[in-house]
Amino acid sequence: MRTLNLPAALHLASLAAALAVLVIALHAGRAAGGPANQEFQAKLNYCETCHGPSAQGFRGYFAMPRLAGQHPQYIENELRAFIERRRKNPVMFSVAHTLKPTLVSALATHFEKLNPPPYGGAPRAGAAFGKEIFEQGLPEDNVPACFACHGLKAEGRGQIPRLAGQLYWYIIKVLTNWSNERGQGAPDISAIMLPTTHNLTRAQVEALAAYLSSLR
Amino acid sequence: MKRIVTKLALLTIVSCVAGPLLASETVPVKNCTWCHGPSGQGYSNAPRLAGQQELYLDAQLMNFRTHVRDNPYSRDFMWNAVVHVDEDMAHGFASYFASLPPEAANDGNRDLVASGRNIFEFGVPEANIAACIVCHGPNGEGVRGIPRLGGLSYFYLKRRLEEWAEGYSPAAEPMPKVARSLSGRDIEALASYLSFLEYGAER
């Protein structure tokens, strides 16, 4: 049986403790004020200047979409579409092409976890009709049920966007402008929405927006 | 001293003179036009009201009353000027001035127009400066409670941005945040560009 060398053991223990303190301090530094975190915070502030506190969305001259609760894969796809100009938006082009990939995934993961209430202030008229379109489609008008891809609660998944709580005015802009903004130059997954957006009337779009913008 | 005299003179005018109402006026706009100009076009030190967004004007009158808008000129002049302005009168002032056609101040530095326009339309993503156009519109025309900026005077625009960066009117988010991200040169460029933007200008 080996005998315990007490002074050596104590020495080892204090070394281990010092090491632990160092590791914790380094971690804390990164979490609280390290350069990587400062860069993330600054960029997050920048995003929320337009997309609103907690990425709730914001209605300025243009409607800035809610990013809270959105899926990282969808956000990453759209940022790439802005850069490749498949999705036409001069402001987001200049935003997207200066974003580092590591920052994109950190921001997207952050936004996914946020869950502020819907932006509010939207008309509610037609919301019941909107729910009907969302859940059953408009078979006579060649419009499939939205929930089939976007989920029963409009929660989306992966590269299919969450629509629940999205801004009323943004939904209207997107659905009435699809062929001018999406899939430019090279067709991409956005092409799936093209016939549907053409077949919806303005009143149907407004009904969908009233319904979706109220969902939590 | 000179400033105090000016201030007293203005206060006297504002609080004593209720000008004779014109047939078309339902509110005493003369109380405003002494400083903001006979057709609401403003001066370097008093902003253009003509063509400003109605909801914005309305909200600002209330912000002066509640002292939410607390930059030095607001505190020194507007807080007193609106003491007797109730909500109905504020609506009246707002709709009157919003209906007047604005002219552009054209008093900025022409050499900075191109860089100001670039910041206005695209922001500076590398420096986390947001693009003004998304809220204030393609011609700086504003919408609803978001103010028109196009055609306002260089001095007014510059001072407002500086004051936000200094911490005045902190409730007007996101402007304090935006203003803090701008350099002195950015502010001069933006104020210059906007001062030349014509009302309803086609691009």
Coordinates of C-alpha atoms in Angstrom, one line a residue:
Chain A
M1 CA 0.0 0.0 0.0
R2 CA 1.3 3.4 -0.9
T3 CA 1.4 6.0 1.7
L4 CA -0.1 9.4 0.9
N5 CA 2.5 12.2 0.5
L6 CA 0.5 14.9 2.1
P7 CA 2.6 18.0 1.1
A8 CA 2.7 16.9 -2.6
A9 CA -1.1 16.2 -2.6
L10 CA -1.8 19.6 -1.2
H11 CA 0.4 21.2 -3.8
L12 CA -1.4 19.4 -6.5
A13 CA -4.8 20.3 -5.1
S14 CA -3.8 24.0 -5.0
L15 CA -2.5 23.9 -8.6
A16 CA -5.8 22.3 -9.7
A17 CA -7.7 25.0 -7.9
A18 CA -5.7 27.8 -9.4
L19 CA -6.2 26.2 -12.9
A20 CA -10.0 26.0 -12.3
V21 CA -10.1 29.6 -11.2
L22 CA -8.2 30.6 -14.4
V23 CA -10.5 28.6 -16.7
I24 CA -13.6 30.1 -15.0
A25 CA -12.2 33.6 -15.3
L26 CA -11.4 33.0 -19.0
H27 CA -15.0 31.8 -19.6
A28 CA -16.5 34.6 -17.7
G29 CA -14.3 37.0 -19.8
R30 CA -15.7 35.6 -23.0
A31 CA -19.3 35.6 -21.7
A32 CA -19.2 39.1 -20.3
G33 CA -16.9 41.3 -22.2
G34 CA -14.5 39.5 -24.4
P35 CA -14.0 40.8 -27.9
A36 CA -16.1 38.0 -29.5
N37 CA -19.0 38.8 -27.2
Q38 CA -18.7 42.6 -27.8
E39 CA -18.8 42.0 -31.5
F40 CA -21.9 39.8 -31.1
Q41 CA -23.6 42.4 -28.9
A42 CA -22.9 45.3 -31.3
K43 CA -24.2 43.3 -34.2
L44 CA -27.3 42.2 -32.3
N45 CA -28.0 45.9 -31.4
Y46 CA -27.6 46.7 -35.0
C47 CA -30.1 44.1 -36.1
E48 CA -32.6 45.2 -33.5
T49 CA -32.4 48.8 -34.5
C50 CA -34.6 47.9 -37.5
H51 CA -36.1 44.5 -36.5
G52 CA -37.2 45.9 -33.1
P53 CA -36.4 45.1 -29.5
S54 CA -36.3 41.3 -29.0
A55 CA -36.5 41.1 -32.8
Q56 CA -40.2 41.5 -32.5
G57 CA -40.3 43.2 -35.9
F58 CA -41.0 46.9 -36.5
R59 CA -43.2 49.0 -38.8
G60 CA -41.3 51.9 -40.2
Y61 CA -41.7 53.2 -43.7
F62 CA -41.2 49.6 -44.7
A63 CA -42.2 46.7 -42.5
M64 CA -39.2 44.9 -40.9
P65 CA -40.0 41.3 -40.2
R66 CA -40.0 39.6 -36.9
L67 CA -37.0 37.4 -36.5
A68 CA -37.9 36.1 -33.0
G69 CA -38.7 32.4 -33.0
Q70 CA -37.5 32.1 -36.6
H71 CA -35.5 29.1 -37.6
P72 CA -31.7 29.5 -38.1
Q73 CA -31.7 27.5 -41.3
Y74 CA -34.3 29.8 -42.8
I75 CA -32.4 33.0 -41.6
E76 CA -29.1 31.6 -43.0
N77 CA -30.8 30.7 -46.4
E78 CA -32.3 34.2 -46.7
L79 CA -29.1 36.0 -45.9
R80 CA -27.4 33.9 -48.6
A81 CA -30.2 34.8 -51.0
F82 CA -29.7 38.5 -50.3
I83 CA -26.0 38.2 -51.0
E84 CA -26.6 36.3 -54.2
R85 CA -29.3 38.7 -55.1
R86 CA -31.8 36.0 -55.6
R87 CA -33.8 37.9 -53.0
K88 CA -33.9 41.5 -54.0
N89 CA -33.4 44.0 -51.1
P90 CA -30.6 46.6 -51.4
V91 CA -30.4 47.3 -47.7
M92 CA -30.3 43.6 -46.7
F93 CA -27.7 43.0 -49.4
S94 CA -25.4 45.4 -47.8
V95 CA -26.2 44.1 -44.3
A96 CA -25.7 40.4 -45.3
H97 CA -22.5 40.6 -47.2
T98 CA -20.5 42.1 -44.3
L99 CA -21.7 39.4 -41.8
K100 CA -19.2 36.8 -40.8
P101 CA -20.5 33.2 -41.0
T102 CA -19.8 32.6 -37.3
L103 CA -21.8 35.7 -36.4
V104 CA -24.7 34.6 -38.6
S105 CA -25.1 31.3 -36.8
A106 CA -24.7 32.9 -33.3
L107 CA -27.3 35.6 -34.2
A108 CA -29.7 33.1 -35.8
T109 CA -29.5 30.8 -32.8
H110 CA -30.1 33.8 -30.5
F111 CA -33.2 34.9 -32.4
E112 CA -34.7 31.4 -32.5
K113 CA -34.9 31.4 -28.6
L114 CA -36.7 34.8 -28.3
N115 CA -40.4 34.9 -27.9
P116 CA -41.8 38.4 -27.4
P117 CA -45.6 38.9 -28.0
P118 CA -46.7 39.8 -31.6
Y119 CA -46.0 43.4 -32.7
G120 CA -49.7 44.3 -32.5
G121 CA -51.7 47.2 -34.0
A122 CA -52.8 45.1 -36.9
P123 CA -56.4 44.9 -38.3
R124 CA -58.2 41.8 -37.0
A125 CA -60.9 41.8 -39.7
G126 CA -60.9 38.5 -41.7
A127 CA -58.8 36.6 -39.2
A128 CA -61.4 33.7 -39.1
F129 CA -61.3 33.5 -42.9
G130 CA -57.5 33.6 -42.8
K131 CA -57.5 30.6 -40.4
E132 CA -59.7 28.8 -42.8
I133 CA -57.4 29.4 -45.7
F134 CA -54.4 28.5 -43.6
E135 CA -55.9 25.2 -42.5
Q136 CA -57.9 24.1 -45.6
G137 CA -56.5 26.1 -48.5
L138 CA -58.8 27.3 -51.3
P139 CA -59.2 24.3 -53.5
E140 CA -61.3 26.2 -56.0
D141 CA -58.6 28.9 -56.4
N142 CA -55.6 26.5 -56.7
V143 CA -54.3 27.5 -53.2
P144 CA -53.1 24.6 -51.0
A145 CA -53.4 24.6 -47.2
C146 CA -50.6 26.6 -45.8
F147 CA -50.3 24.4 -42.7
A148 CA -49.1 21.5 -44.8
C149 CA -45.6 23.1 -44.9
H150 CA -45.7 25.8 -42.3
G151 CA -47.2 23.6 -39.5
L152 CA -50.6 23.7 -37.7
K153 CA -49.5 26.6 -35.5
A154 CA -47.6 28.3 -38.3
E155 CA -44.4 27.4 -36.4
G156 CA -42.4 26.5 -39.5
R157 CA -39.5 24.1 -39.5
G158 CA -35.9 24.1 -40.8
Q159 CA -35.9 26.1 -44.1
I160 CA -39.7 26.6 -43.9
P161 CA -40.3 29.9 -42.1
R162 CA -42.3 30.4 -38.9
L163 CA -45.2 32.7 -39.8
A164 CA -46.8 32.9 -36.3
G165 CA -46.7 36.5 -34.9
Q166 CA -45.2 37.9 -38.1
L167 CA -46.0 41.5 -38.9
Y168 CA -49.3 42.1 -40.7
W169 CA -47.8 44.6 -43.1
Y170 CA -44.8 42.4 -43.8
I171 CA -47.0 39.4 -44.7
I172 CA -49.0 41.5 -47.1
K173 CA -45.8 43.0 -48.7
V174 CA -44.3 39.5 -49.1
L175 CA -47.4 37.8 -50.5
T176 CA -48.2 40.6 -53.0
N177 CA -44.6 41.1 -54.1
W178 CA -43.3 37.6 -54.4
S179 CA -42.3 37.5 -58.1
N180 CA -40.5 40.8 -57.8
E181 CA -38.4 40.0 -54.8
R182 CA -37.8 36.2 -54.6
G183 CA -36.1 33.7 -56.8
Q184 CA -34.5 36.5 -59.0
G185 CA -32.1 35.2 -61.6
A186 CA -31.8 31.7 -60.3
P187 CA -34.9 29.8 -59.1
D188 CA -34.6 28.5 -55.5
I189 CA -36.9 27.0 -52.9
S190 CA -38.9 30.2 -52.9
A191 CA -40.4 29.1 -56.3
I192 CA -42.8 26.8 -54.4
M193 CA -44.8 29.9 -53.2
L194 CA -45.0 31.6 -56.6
P195 CA -48.3 30.1 -58.0
T196 CA -49.9 30.4 -54.6
T197 CA -49.1 34.1 -54.3
H198 CA -50.5 34.7 -57.8
N199 CA -53.7 32.9 -57.0
L200 CA -54.5 34.8 -53.7
T201 CA -56.7 37.9 -53.9
R202 CA -55.8 41.0 -51.9
A203 CA -58.7 40.3 -49.6
Q204 CA -57.4 36.7 -49.0
V205 CA -53.9 38.0 -48.3
E206 CA -55.3 40.5 -45.8
A207 CA -57.3 37.7 -44.1
L208 CA -54.2 35.5 -43.8
A209 CA -52.1 38.4 -42.5
A210 CA -54.8 39.2 -39.9
Y211 CA -54.8 35.6 -38.7
L212 CA -51.0 35.0 -38.7
S213 CA -50.0 38.3 -37.1
S214 CA -52.2 37.5 -34.1
L215 CA -50.6 34.0 -33.4
R216 CA -48.3 33.6 -30.5
Chain B
M1 CA -27.0 87.7 -22.2
K2 CA -28.0 88.0 -25.8
R3 CA -29.5 84.5 -25.6
I4 CA -31.5 85.4 -22.5
V5 CA -32.9 88.5 -24.2
T6 CA -33.8 86.6 -27.3
K7 CA -35.5 84.0 -25.2
L8 CA -37.5 86.5 -23.2
A9 CA -38.5 88.3 -26.4
L10 CA -39.7 85.0 -27.9
L11 CA -41.5 84.0 -24.8
T12 CA -43.3 87.3 -24.6
I13 CA -44.4 86.9 -28.2
V14 CA -45.5 83.4 -27.8
S15 CA -47.4 83.9 -24.6
C16 CA -49.0 87.3 -25.3
V17 CA -49.8 87.4 -29.0
A18 CA -52.9 85.4 -30.0
G19 CA -53.0 86.7 -33.6
P20 CA -56.3 87.4 -35.3
L21 CA -57.6 84.2 -36.8
L22 CA -57.8 83.9 -40.6
A23 CA -61.1 82.5 -41.9
S24 CA -59.3 79.2 -42.8
E25 CA -57.6 78.8 -39.4
T26 CA -59.4 77.0 -36.7
V27 CA -56.4 77.2 -34.4
P28 CA -54.1 80.2 -33.6
V29 CA -51.3 79.3 -35.9
K30 CA -49.8 82.7 -35.6
N31 CA -48.4 81.6 -32.3
C32 CA -46.3 79.1 -34.2
T33 CA -45.4 81.0 -37.3
W34 CA -43.6 83.8 -35.4
C35 CA -40.7 81.4 -35.0
H36 CA -41.5 78.7 -37.6
G37 CA -42.1 81.1 -40.4
P38 CA -45.3 82.5 -42.0
S39 CA -45.7 79.4 -44.2
G40 CA -44.2 77.0 -41.7
Q41 CA -40.9 76.7 -43.6
G42 CA -38.9 77.2 -40.4
Y43 CA -35.6 78.9 -39.9
S44 CA -32.2 77.5 -39.0
N45 CA -33.0 77.4 -35.4
A46 CA -36.7 76.5 -35.6
P47 CA -37.6 73.5 -37.8
R48 CA -39.8 73.4 -40.9
L49 CA -43.3 72.3 -39.9
A50 CA -44.7 72.5 -43.4
G51 CA -45.3 69.1 -44.9
Q52 CA -44.2 67.4 -41.7
Q53 CA -46.1 64.1 -40.8
E54 CA -49.3 65.0 -39.0
L55 CA -49.1 62.2 -36.4
Y56 CA -45.5 63.2 -35.7
L57 CA -46.4 66.9 -35.1
D58 CA -49.2 65.8 -32.9
A59 CA -47.0 63.5 -30.8
Q60 CA -44.2 66.1 -30.5
L61 CA -46.6 68.8 -29.1
M62 CA -47.6 66.3 -26.4
N63 CA -44.0 65.4 -25.8
F64 CA -43.2 69.0 -25.1
R65 CA -46.1 69.1 -22.7
T66 CA -45.0 66.0 -20.8
H67 CA -41.4 67.1 -21.1
V68 CA -40.5 63.8 -22.8
R69 CA -38.7 65.8 -25.4
D70 CA -36.0 67.5 -23.3
N71 CA -33.3 68.8 -25.6
P72 CA -32.2 72.4 -24.8
Y73 CA -34.3 74.4 -27.3
S74 CA -37.4 72.3 -26.5
R75 CA -36.9 72.9 -22.8
D76 CA -36.2 76.6 -23.3
F77 CA -38.9 77.4 -25.9
M78 CA -41.4 74.7 -26.6
W79 CA -42.2 73.6 -23.1
N80 CA -43.6 77.1 -22.4
A81 CA -45.1 77.5 -25.8
V82 CA -47.4 74.5 -25.5
V83 CA -48.6 75.1 -21.9
H84 CA -52.1 76.1 -23.2
V85 CA -52.2 73.6 -26.1
D86 CA -54.7 70.9 -25.4
E87 CA -55.2 67.7 -27.4
D88 CA -57.8 69.3 -29.8
M89 CA -55.6 72.2 -30.4
A90 CA -52.6 69.9 -31.1
H91 CA -54.6 68.0 -33.7
G92 CA -55.5 71.3 -35.3
F93 CA -51.9 72.6 -35.4
A94 CA -50.7 69.2 -36.7
S95 CA -53.2 68.9 -39.5
Y96 CA -52.7 72.6 -40.5
F97 CA -48.9 72.4 -40.8
A98 CA -48.9 68.9 -42.4
S99 CA -51.1 70.3 -45.2
L100 CA -48.6 73.1 -46.2
P101 CA -46.2 72.3 -49.0
P102 CA -42.6 72.2 -47.8
E103 CA -39.6 73.6 -49.5
A104 CA -36.1 72.2 -49.2
A105 CA -33.7 74.1 -47.0
N106 CA -30.7 73.5 -49.4
D107 CA -28.3 74.7 -46.7
G108 CA -25.9 71.7 -46.3
N109 CA -22.5 71.0 -47.7
R110 CA -22.8 69.9 -51.3
D111 CA -19.5 68.0 -51.2
L112 CA -21.0 65.6 -48.5
V113 CA -24.3 64.9 -50.3
A114 CA -23.1 61.7 -52.0
S115 CA -21.7 60.2 -48.8
G116 CA -24.8 61.3 -46.9
R117 CA -27.1 59.6 -49.4
N118 CA -25.0 56.4 -49.1
I119 CA -25.5 56.3 -45.4
F120 CA -29.2 57.1 -45.6
E121 CA -29.9 54.4 -48.1
F122 CA -27.5 51.6 -47.0
G123 CA -26.2 52.5 -43.6
V124 CA -22.7 51.4 -42.8
P125 CA -23.0 47.7 -42.0
E126 CA -19.3 47.3 -41.0
A127 CA -19.8 50.0 -38.3
N128 CA -23.3 48.7 -37.4
I129 CA -25.0 51.9 -38.6
A130 CA -28.5 51.1 -39.7
A131 CA -30.0 52.5 -43.0
C132 CA -32.3 55.5 -42.4
I133 CA -34.4 54.7 -45.4
V134 CA -36.2 51.7 -43.9
C135 CA -38.1 53.9 -41.4
H136 CA -37.9 57.4 -43.0
G137 CA -38.7 56.3 -46.6
P138 CA -37.0 56.6 -49.9
N139 CA -37.3 60.4 -50.1
G140 CA -37.0 61.0 -46.4
E141 CA -40.7 61.7 -46.4
G142 CA -41.5 59.9 -43.2
V143 CA -44.8 58.1 -42.5
R144 CA -47.4 58.1 -39.7
G145 CA -45.5 59.1 -36.5
I146 CA -42.1 58.8 -38.2
P147 CA -40.9 62.3 -39.2
R148 CA -40.2 63.7 -42.6
L149 CA -36.5 64.5 -42.8
G150 CA -36.2 65.5 -46.5
G151 CA -35.7 69.3 -46.8
L152 CA -35.2 70.1 -43.1
S153 CA -32.4 72.5 -42.4
Y154 CA -28.8 71.3 -42.0
F155 CA -28.5 72.9 -38.6
Y156 CA -31.6 71.4 -37.2
L157 CA -30.8 67.9 -38.4
K158 CA -27.2 68.1 -37.2
R159 CA -28.2 69.3 -33.8
R160 CA -30.9 66.7 -33.3
L161 CA -28.6 63.9 -34.1
E162 CA -25.9 65.3 -31.8
E163 CA -28.4 65.8 -29.0
W164 CA -29.6 62.2 -29.1
A165 CA -26.0 61.1 -29.0
E166 CA -25.6 63.3 -25.9
G167 CA -28.5 61.6 -24.2
Y168 CA -31.4 64.0 -24.7
S169 CA -34.9 62.6 -25.5
P170 CA -33.9 59.0 -24.5
A171 CA -37.4 57.7 -25.0
A172 CA -37.3 58.2 -28.8
E173 CA -35.7 54.8 -29.4
P174 CA -34.1 53.7 -31.7
M175 CA -32.8 57.2 -32.5
P176 CA -30.5 57.6 -29.5
K177 CA -28.9 54.3 -30.3
V178 CA -28.6 55.2 -34.0
A179 CA -27.1 58.6 -33.3
R180 CA -24.5 57.2 -30.9
S181 CA -23.2 55.0 -33.7
L182 CA -22.6 58.0 -36.1
S183 CA -19.4 59.9 -36.3
G184 CA -19.3 63.7 -36.6
R185 CA -18.6 63.4 -40.3
D186 CA -21.5 60.9 -40.7
I187 CA -23.8 63.4 -39.1
E188 CA -22.7 66.3 -41.3
A189 CA -23.0 64.1 -44.4
L190 CA -26.6 63.0 -43.5
A191 CA -27.7 66.5 -42.6
S192 CA -26.2 67.8 -45.8
Y193 CA -27.9 65.2 -48.0
L194 CA -31.3 65.6 -46.3
S195 CA -31.3 69.4 -46.6
F196 CA -31.3 69.1 -50.4
L197 CA -34.1 66.5 -50.6
E198 CA -37.0 68.1 -52.4
Y199 CA -40.6 67.5 -51.4
G200 CA -42.0 64.6 -53.5
A201 CA -38.7 64.3 -55.3
E202 CA -38.6 61.6 -57.9
R203 CA -35.5 59.4 -57.9

